[in-house]
mmCIF file of N, CA, C and O in Angstrom:
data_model
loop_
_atom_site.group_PDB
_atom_site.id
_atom_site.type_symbol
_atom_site.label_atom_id
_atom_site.label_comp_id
_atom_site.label_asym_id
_atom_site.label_seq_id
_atom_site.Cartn_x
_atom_site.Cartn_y
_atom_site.Cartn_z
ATOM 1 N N UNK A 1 0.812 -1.190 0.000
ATOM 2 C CA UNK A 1 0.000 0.000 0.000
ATOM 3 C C UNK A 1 0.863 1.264 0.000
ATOM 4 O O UNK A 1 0.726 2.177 -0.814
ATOM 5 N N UNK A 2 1.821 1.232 1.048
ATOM 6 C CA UNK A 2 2.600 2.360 0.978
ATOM 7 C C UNK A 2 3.070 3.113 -0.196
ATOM 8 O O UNK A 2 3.025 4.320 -0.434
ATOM 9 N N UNK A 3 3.786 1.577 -1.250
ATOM 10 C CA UNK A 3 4.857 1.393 -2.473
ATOM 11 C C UNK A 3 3.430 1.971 -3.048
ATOM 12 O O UNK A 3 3.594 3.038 -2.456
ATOM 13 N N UNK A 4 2.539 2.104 -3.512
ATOM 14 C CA UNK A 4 1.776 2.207 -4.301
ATOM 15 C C UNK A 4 1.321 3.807 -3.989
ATOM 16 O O UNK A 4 1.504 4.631 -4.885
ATOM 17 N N UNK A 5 0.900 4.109 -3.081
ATOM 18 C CA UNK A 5 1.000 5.186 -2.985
ATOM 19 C C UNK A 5 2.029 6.621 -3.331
ATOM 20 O O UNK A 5 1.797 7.740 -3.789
ATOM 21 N N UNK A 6 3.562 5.728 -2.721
ATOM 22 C CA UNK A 6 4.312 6.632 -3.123
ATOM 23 C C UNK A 6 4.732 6.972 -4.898
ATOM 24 O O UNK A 6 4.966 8.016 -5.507
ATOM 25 N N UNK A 7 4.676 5.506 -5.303
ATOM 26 C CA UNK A 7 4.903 5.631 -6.581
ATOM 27 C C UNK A 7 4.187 6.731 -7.485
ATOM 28 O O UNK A 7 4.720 7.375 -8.389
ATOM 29 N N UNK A 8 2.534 6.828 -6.939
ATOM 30 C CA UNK A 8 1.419 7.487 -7.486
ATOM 31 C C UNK A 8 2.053 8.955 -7.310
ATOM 32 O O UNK A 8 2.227 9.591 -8.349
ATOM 33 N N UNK A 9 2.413 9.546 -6.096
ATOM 34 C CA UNK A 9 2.723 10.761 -5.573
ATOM 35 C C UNK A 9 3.998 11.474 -6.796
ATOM 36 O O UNK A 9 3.674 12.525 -7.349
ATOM 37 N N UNK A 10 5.121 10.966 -7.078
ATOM 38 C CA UNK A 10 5.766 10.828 -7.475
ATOM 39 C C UNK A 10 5.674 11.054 -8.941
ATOM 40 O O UNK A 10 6.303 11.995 -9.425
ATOM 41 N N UNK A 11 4.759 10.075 -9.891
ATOM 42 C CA UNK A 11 4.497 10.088 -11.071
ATOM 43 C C UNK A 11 4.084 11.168 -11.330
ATOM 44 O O UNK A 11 4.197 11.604 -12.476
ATOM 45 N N UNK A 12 3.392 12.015 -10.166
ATOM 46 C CA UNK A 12 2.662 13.435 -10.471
ATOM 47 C C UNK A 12 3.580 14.354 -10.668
ATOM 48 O O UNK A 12 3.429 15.273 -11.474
ATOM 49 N N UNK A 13 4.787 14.164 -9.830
ATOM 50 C CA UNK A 13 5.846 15.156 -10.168
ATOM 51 C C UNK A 13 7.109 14.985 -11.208
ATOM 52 O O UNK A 13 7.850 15.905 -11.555
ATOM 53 N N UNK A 14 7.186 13.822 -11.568
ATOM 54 C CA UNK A 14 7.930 13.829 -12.537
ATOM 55 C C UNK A 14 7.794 14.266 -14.338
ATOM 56 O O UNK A 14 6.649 14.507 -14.722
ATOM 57 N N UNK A 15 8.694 14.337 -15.164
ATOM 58 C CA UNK A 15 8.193 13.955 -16.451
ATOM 59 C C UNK A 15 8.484 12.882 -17.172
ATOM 60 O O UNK A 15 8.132 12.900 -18.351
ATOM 61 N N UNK A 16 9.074 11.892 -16.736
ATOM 62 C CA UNK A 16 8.840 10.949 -17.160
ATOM 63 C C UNK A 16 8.332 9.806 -16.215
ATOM 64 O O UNK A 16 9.150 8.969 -15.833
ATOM 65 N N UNK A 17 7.082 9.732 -15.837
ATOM 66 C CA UNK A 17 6.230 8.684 -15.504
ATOM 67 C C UNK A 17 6.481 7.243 -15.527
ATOM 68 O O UNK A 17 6.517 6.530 -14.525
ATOM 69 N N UNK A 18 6.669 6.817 -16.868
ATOM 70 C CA UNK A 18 6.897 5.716 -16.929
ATOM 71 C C UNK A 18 8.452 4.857 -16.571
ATOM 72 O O UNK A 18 8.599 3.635 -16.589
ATOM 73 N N UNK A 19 9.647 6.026 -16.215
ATOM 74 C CA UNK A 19 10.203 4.891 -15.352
ATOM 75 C C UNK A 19 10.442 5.314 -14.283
ATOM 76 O O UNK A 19 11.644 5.338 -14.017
ATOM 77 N N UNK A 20 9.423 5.861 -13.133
ATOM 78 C CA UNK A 20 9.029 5.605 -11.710
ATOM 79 C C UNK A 20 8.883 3.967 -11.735
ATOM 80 O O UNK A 20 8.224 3.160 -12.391
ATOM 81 N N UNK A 21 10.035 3.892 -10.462
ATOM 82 C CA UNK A 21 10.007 2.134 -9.825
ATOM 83 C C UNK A 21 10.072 2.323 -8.463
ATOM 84 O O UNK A 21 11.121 2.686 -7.931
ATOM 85 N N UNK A 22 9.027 2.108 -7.821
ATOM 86 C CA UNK A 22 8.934 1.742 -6.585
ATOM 87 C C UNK A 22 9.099 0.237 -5.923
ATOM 88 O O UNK A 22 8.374 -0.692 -6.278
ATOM 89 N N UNK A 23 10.221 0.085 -4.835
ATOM 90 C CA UNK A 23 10.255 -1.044 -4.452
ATOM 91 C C UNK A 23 10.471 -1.596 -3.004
ATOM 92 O O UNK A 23 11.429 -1.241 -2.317
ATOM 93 N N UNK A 24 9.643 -2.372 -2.636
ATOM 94 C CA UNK A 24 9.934 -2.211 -1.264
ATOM 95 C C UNK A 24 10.662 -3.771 -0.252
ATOM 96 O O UNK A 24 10.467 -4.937 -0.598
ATOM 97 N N UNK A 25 11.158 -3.511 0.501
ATOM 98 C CA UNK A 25 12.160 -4.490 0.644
ATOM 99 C C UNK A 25 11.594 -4.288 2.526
ATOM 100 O O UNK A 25 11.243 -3.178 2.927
ATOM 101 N N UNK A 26 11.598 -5.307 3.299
ATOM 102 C CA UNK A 26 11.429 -5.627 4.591
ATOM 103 C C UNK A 26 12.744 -5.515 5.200
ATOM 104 O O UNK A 26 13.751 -6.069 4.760
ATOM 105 N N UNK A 27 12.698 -4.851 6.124
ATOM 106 C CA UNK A 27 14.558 -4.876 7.146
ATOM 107 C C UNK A 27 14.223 -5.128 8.417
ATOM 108 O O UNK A 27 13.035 -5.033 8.723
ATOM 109 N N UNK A 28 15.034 -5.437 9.239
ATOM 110 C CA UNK A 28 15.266 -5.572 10.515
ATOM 111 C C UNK A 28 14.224 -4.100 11.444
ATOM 112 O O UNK A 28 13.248 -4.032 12.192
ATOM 113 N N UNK A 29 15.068 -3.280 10.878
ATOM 114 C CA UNK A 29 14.273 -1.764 11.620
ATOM 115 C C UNK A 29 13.170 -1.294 10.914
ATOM 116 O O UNK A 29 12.700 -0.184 11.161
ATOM 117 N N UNK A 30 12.603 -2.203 9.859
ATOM 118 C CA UNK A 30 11.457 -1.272 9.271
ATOM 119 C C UNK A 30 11.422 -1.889 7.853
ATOM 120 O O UNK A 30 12.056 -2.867 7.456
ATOM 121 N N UNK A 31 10.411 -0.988 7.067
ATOM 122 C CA UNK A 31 10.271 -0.989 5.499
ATOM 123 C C UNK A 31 11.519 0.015 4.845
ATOM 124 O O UNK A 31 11.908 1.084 5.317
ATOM 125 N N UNK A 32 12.074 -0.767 3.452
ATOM 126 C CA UNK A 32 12.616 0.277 2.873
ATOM 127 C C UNK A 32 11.998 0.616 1.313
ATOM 128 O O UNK A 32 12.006 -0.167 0.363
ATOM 129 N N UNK A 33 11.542 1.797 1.326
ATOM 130 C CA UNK A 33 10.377 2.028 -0.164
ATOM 131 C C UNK A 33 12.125 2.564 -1.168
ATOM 132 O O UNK A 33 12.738 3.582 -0.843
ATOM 133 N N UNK A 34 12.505 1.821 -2.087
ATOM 134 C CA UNK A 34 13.242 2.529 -2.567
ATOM 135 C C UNK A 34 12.447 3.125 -3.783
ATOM 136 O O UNK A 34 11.478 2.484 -4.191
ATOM 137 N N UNK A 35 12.798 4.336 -4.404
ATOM 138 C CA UNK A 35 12.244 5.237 -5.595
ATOM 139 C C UNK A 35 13.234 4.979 -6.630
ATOM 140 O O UNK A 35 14.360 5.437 -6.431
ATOM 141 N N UNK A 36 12.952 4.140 -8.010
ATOM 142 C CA UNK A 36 14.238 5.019 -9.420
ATOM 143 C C UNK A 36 13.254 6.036 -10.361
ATOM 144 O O UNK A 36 12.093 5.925 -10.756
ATOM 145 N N UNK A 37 14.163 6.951 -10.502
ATOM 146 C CA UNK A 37 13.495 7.877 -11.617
ATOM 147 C C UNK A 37 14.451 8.087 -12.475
ATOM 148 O O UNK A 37 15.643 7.853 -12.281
ATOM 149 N N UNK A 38 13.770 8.708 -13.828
ATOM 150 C CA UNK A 38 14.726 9.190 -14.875
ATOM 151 C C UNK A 38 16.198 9.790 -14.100
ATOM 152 O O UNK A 38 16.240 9.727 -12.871
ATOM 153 N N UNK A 39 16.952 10.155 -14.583
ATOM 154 C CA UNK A 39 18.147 11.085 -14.193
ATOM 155 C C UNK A 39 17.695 12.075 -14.531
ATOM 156 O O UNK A 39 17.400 12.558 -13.437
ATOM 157 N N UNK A 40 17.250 13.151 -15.628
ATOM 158 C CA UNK A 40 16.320 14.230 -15.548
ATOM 159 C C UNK A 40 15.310 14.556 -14.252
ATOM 160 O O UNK A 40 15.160 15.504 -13.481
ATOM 161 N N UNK A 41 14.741 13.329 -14.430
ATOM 162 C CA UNK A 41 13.423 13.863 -12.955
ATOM 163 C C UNK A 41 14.509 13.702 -11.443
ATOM 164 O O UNK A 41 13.937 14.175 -10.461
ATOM 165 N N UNK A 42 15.537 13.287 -11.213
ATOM 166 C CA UNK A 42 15.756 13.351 -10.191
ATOM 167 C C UNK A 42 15.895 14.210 -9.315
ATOM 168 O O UNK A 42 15.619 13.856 -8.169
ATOM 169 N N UNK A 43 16.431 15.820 -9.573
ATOM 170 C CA UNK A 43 16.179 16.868 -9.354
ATOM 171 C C UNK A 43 14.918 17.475 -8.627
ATOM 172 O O UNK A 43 14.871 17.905 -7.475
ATOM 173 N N UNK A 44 13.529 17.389 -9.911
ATOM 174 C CA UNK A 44 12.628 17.602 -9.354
ATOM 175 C C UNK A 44 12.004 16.635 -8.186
ATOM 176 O O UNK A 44 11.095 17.186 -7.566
ATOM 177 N N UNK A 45 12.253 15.564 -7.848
ATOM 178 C CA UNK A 45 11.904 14.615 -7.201
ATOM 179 C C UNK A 45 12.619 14.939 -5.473
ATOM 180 O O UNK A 45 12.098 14.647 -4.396
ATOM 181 N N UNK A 46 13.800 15.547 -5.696
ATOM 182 C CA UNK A 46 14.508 15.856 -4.610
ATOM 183 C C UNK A 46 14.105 16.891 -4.205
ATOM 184 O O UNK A 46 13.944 16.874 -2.985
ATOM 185 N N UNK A 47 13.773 18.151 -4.859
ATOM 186 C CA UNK A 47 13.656 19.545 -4.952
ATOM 187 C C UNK A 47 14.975 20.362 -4.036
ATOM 188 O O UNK A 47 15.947 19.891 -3.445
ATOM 189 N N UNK A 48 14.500 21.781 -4.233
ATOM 190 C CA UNK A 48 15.260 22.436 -3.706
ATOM 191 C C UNK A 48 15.605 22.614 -2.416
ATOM 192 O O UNK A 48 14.971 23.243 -1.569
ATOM 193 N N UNK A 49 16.775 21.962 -2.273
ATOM 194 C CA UNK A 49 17.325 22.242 -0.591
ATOM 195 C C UNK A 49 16.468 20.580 0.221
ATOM 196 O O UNK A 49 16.281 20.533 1.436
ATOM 197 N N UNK A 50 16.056 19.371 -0.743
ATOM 198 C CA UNK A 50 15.540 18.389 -0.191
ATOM 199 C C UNK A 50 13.847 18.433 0.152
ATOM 200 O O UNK A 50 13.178 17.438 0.433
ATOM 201 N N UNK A 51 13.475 19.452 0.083
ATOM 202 C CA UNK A 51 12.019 19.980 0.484
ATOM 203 C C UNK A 51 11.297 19.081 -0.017
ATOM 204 O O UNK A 51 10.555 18.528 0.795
ATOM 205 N N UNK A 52 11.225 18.609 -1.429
ATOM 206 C CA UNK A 52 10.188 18.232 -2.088
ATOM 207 C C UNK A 52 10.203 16.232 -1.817
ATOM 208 O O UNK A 52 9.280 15.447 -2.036
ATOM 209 N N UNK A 53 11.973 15.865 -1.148
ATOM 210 C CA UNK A 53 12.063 14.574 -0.498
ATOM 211 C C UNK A 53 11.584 14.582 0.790
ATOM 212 O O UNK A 53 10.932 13.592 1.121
ATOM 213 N N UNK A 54 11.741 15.428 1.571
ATOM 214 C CA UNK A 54 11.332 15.394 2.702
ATOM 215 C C UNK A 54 9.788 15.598 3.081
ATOM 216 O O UNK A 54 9.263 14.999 4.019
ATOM 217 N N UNK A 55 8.991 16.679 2.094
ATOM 218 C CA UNK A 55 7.475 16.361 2.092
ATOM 219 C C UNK A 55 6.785 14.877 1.687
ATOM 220 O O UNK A 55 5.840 14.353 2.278
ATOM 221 N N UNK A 56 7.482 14.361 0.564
ATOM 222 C CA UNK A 56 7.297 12.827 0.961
ATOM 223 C C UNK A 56 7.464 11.565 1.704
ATOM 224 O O UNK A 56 6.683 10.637 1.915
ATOM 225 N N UNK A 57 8.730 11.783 2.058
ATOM 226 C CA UNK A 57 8.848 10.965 3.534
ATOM 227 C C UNK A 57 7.796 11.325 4.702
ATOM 228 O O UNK A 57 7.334 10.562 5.550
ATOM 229 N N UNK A 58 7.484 13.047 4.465
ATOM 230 C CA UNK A 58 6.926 13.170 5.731
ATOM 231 C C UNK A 58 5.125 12.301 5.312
ATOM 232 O O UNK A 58 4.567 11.457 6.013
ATOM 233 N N UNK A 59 4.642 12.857 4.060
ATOM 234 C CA UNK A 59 3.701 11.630 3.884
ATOM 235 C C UNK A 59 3.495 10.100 4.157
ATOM 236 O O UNK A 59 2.662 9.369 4.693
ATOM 237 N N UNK A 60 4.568 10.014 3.573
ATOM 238 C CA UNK A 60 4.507 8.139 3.752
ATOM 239 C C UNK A 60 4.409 7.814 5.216
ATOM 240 O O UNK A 60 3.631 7.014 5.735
ATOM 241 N N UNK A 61 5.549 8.748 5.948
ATOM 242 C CA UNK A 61 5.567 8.313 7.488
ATOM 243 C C UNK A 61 4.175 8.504 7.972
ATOM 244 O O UNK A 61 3.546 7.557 8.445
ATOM 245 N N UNK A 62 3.714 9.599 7.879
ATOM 246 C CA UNK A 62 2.438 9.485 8.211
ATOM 247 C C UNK A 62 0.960 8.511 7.514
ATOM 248 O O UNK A 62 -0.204 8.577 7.909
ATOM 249 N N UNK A 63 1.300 7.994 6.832
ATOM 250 C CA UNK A 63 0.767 6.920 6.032
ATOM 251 C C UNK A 63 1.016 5.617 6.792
ATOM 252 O O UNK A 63 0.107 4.837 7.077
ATOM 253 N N UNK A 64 2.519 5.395 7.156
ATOM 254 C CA UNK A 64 2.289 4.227 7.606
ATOM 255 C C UNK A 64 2.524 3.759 9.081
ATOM 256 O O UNK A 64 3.252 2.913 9.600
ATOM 257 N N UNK A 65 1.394 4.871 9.645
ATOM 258 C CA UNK A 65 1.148 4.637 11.596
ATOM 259 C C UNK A 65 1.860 4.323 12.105
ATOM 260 O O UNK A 65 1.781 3.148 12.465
ATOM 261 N N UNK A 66 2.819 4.953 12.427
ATOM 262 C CA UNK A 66 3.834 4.939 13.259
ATOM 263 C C UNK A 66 4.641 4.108 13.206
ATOM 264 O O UNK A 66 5.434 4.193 14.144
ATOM 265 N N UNK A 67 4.930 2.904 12.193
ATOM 266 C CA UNK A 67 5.697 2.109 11.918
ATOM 267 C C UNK A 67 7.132 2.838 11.033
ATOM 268 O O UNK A 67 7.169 3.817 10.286
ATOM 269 N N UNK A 68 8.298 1.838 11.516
ATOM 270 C CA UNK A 68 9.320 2.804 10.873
ATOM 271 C C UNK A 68 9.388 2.313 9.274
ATOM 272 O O UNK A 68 9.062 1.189 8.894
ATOM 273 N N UNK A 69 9.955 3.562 8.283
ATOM 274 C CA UNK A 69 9.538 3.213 6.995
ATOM 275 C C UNK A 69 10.746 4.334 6.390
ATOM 276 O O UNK A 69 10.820 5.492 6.801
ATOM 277 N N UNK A 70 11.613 3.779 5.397
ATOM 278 C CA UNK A 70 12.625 4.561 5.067
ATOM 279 C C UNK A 70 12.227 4.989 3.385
ATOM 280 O O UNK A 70 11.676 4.251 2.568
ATOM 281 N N UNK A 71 12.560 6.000 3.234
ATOM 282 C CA UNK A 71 12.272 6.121 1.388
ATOM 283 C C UNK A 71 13.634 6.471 1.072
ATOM 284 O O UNK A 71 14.356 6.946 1.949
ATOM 285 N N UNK A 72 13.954 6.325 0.174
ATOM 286 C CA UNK A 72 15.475 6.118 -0.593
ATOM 287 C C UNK A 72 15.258 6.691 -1.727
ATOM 288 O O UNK A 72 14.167 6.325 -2.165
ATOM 289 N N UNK A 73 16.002 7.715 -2.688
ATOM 290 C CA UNK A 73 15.727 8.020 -4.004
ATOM 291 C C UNK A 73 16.874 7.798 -4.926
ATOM 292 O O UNK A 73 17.959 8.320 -4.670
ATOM 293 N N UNK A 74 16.693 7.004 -6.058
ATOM 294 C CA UNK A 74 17.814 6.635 -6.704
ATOM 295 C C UNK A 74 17.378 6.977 -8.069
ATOM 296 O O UNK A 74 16.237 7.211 -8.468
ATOM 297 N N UNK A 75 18.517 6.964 -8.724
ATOM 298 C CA UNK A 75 18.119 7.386 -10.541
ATOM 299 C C UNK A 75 17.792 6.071 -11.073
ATOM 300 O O UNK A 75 17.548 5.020 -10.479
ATOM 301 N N UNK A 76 17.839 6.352 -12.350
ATOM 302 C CA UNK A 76 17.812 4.531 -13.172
ATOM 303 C C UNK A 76 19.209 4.145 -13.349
ATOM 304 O O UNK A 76 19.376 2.968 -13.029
ATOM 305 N N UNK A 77 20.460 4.838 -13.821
ATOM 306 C CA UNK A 77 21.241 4.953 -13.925
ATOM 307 C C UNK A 77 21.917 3.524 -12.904
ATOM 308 O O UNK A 77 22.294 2.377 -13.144
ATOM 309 N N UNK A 78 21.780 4.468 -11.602
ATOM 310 C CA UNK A 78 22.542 3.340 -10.295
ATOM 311 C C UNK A 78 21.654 2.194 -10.028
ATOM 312 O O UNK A 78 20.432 2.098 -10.143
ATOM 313 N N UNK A 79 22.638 1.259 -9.607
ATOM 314 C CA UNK A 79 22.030 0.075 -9.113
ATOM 315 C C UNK A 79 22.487 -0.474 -7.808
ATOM 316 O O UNK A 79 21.976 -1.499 -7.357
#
């Protein structure tokens, strides 16, 4: 639910849509939602000064009740 959500959030801000990959992986301390986007959208995805990463973390966290939940943003590029 989370992964799906964030992915949705995301697609809205990027321009290229179609390679938003959301993926989520179970850890010891929590969920980890990782994000790939274009290398173009990564920028906007981060925004200025982190603002526009950190309004989404602050969503998701609040999305997923108090459970711990990490978001990660990566290009397509890295693996």
């Amino acid at each position: 639910m989370l992964a799906d959500a964030l992915e949705h959030l995301v697609r809205g801000i990027v321009g290229h849509p179609d390679d938003v990959q959301v993926t989520s992986k179970t850890l010891r301390r929590g969920a980890l939602l990782e994000v790939r986007v274009h290398p173009d959208d990564l920028g906007r995805v981060i925004g200025r000064a982190g603002r526009t990463a950190k309004a989404l973390r602050t969503v998701i966290g609040a999305l997923a009740g108090g459970k711990a939940v990490r978001v990660d943003l990566v290009d397509v590029d890295r693996r």
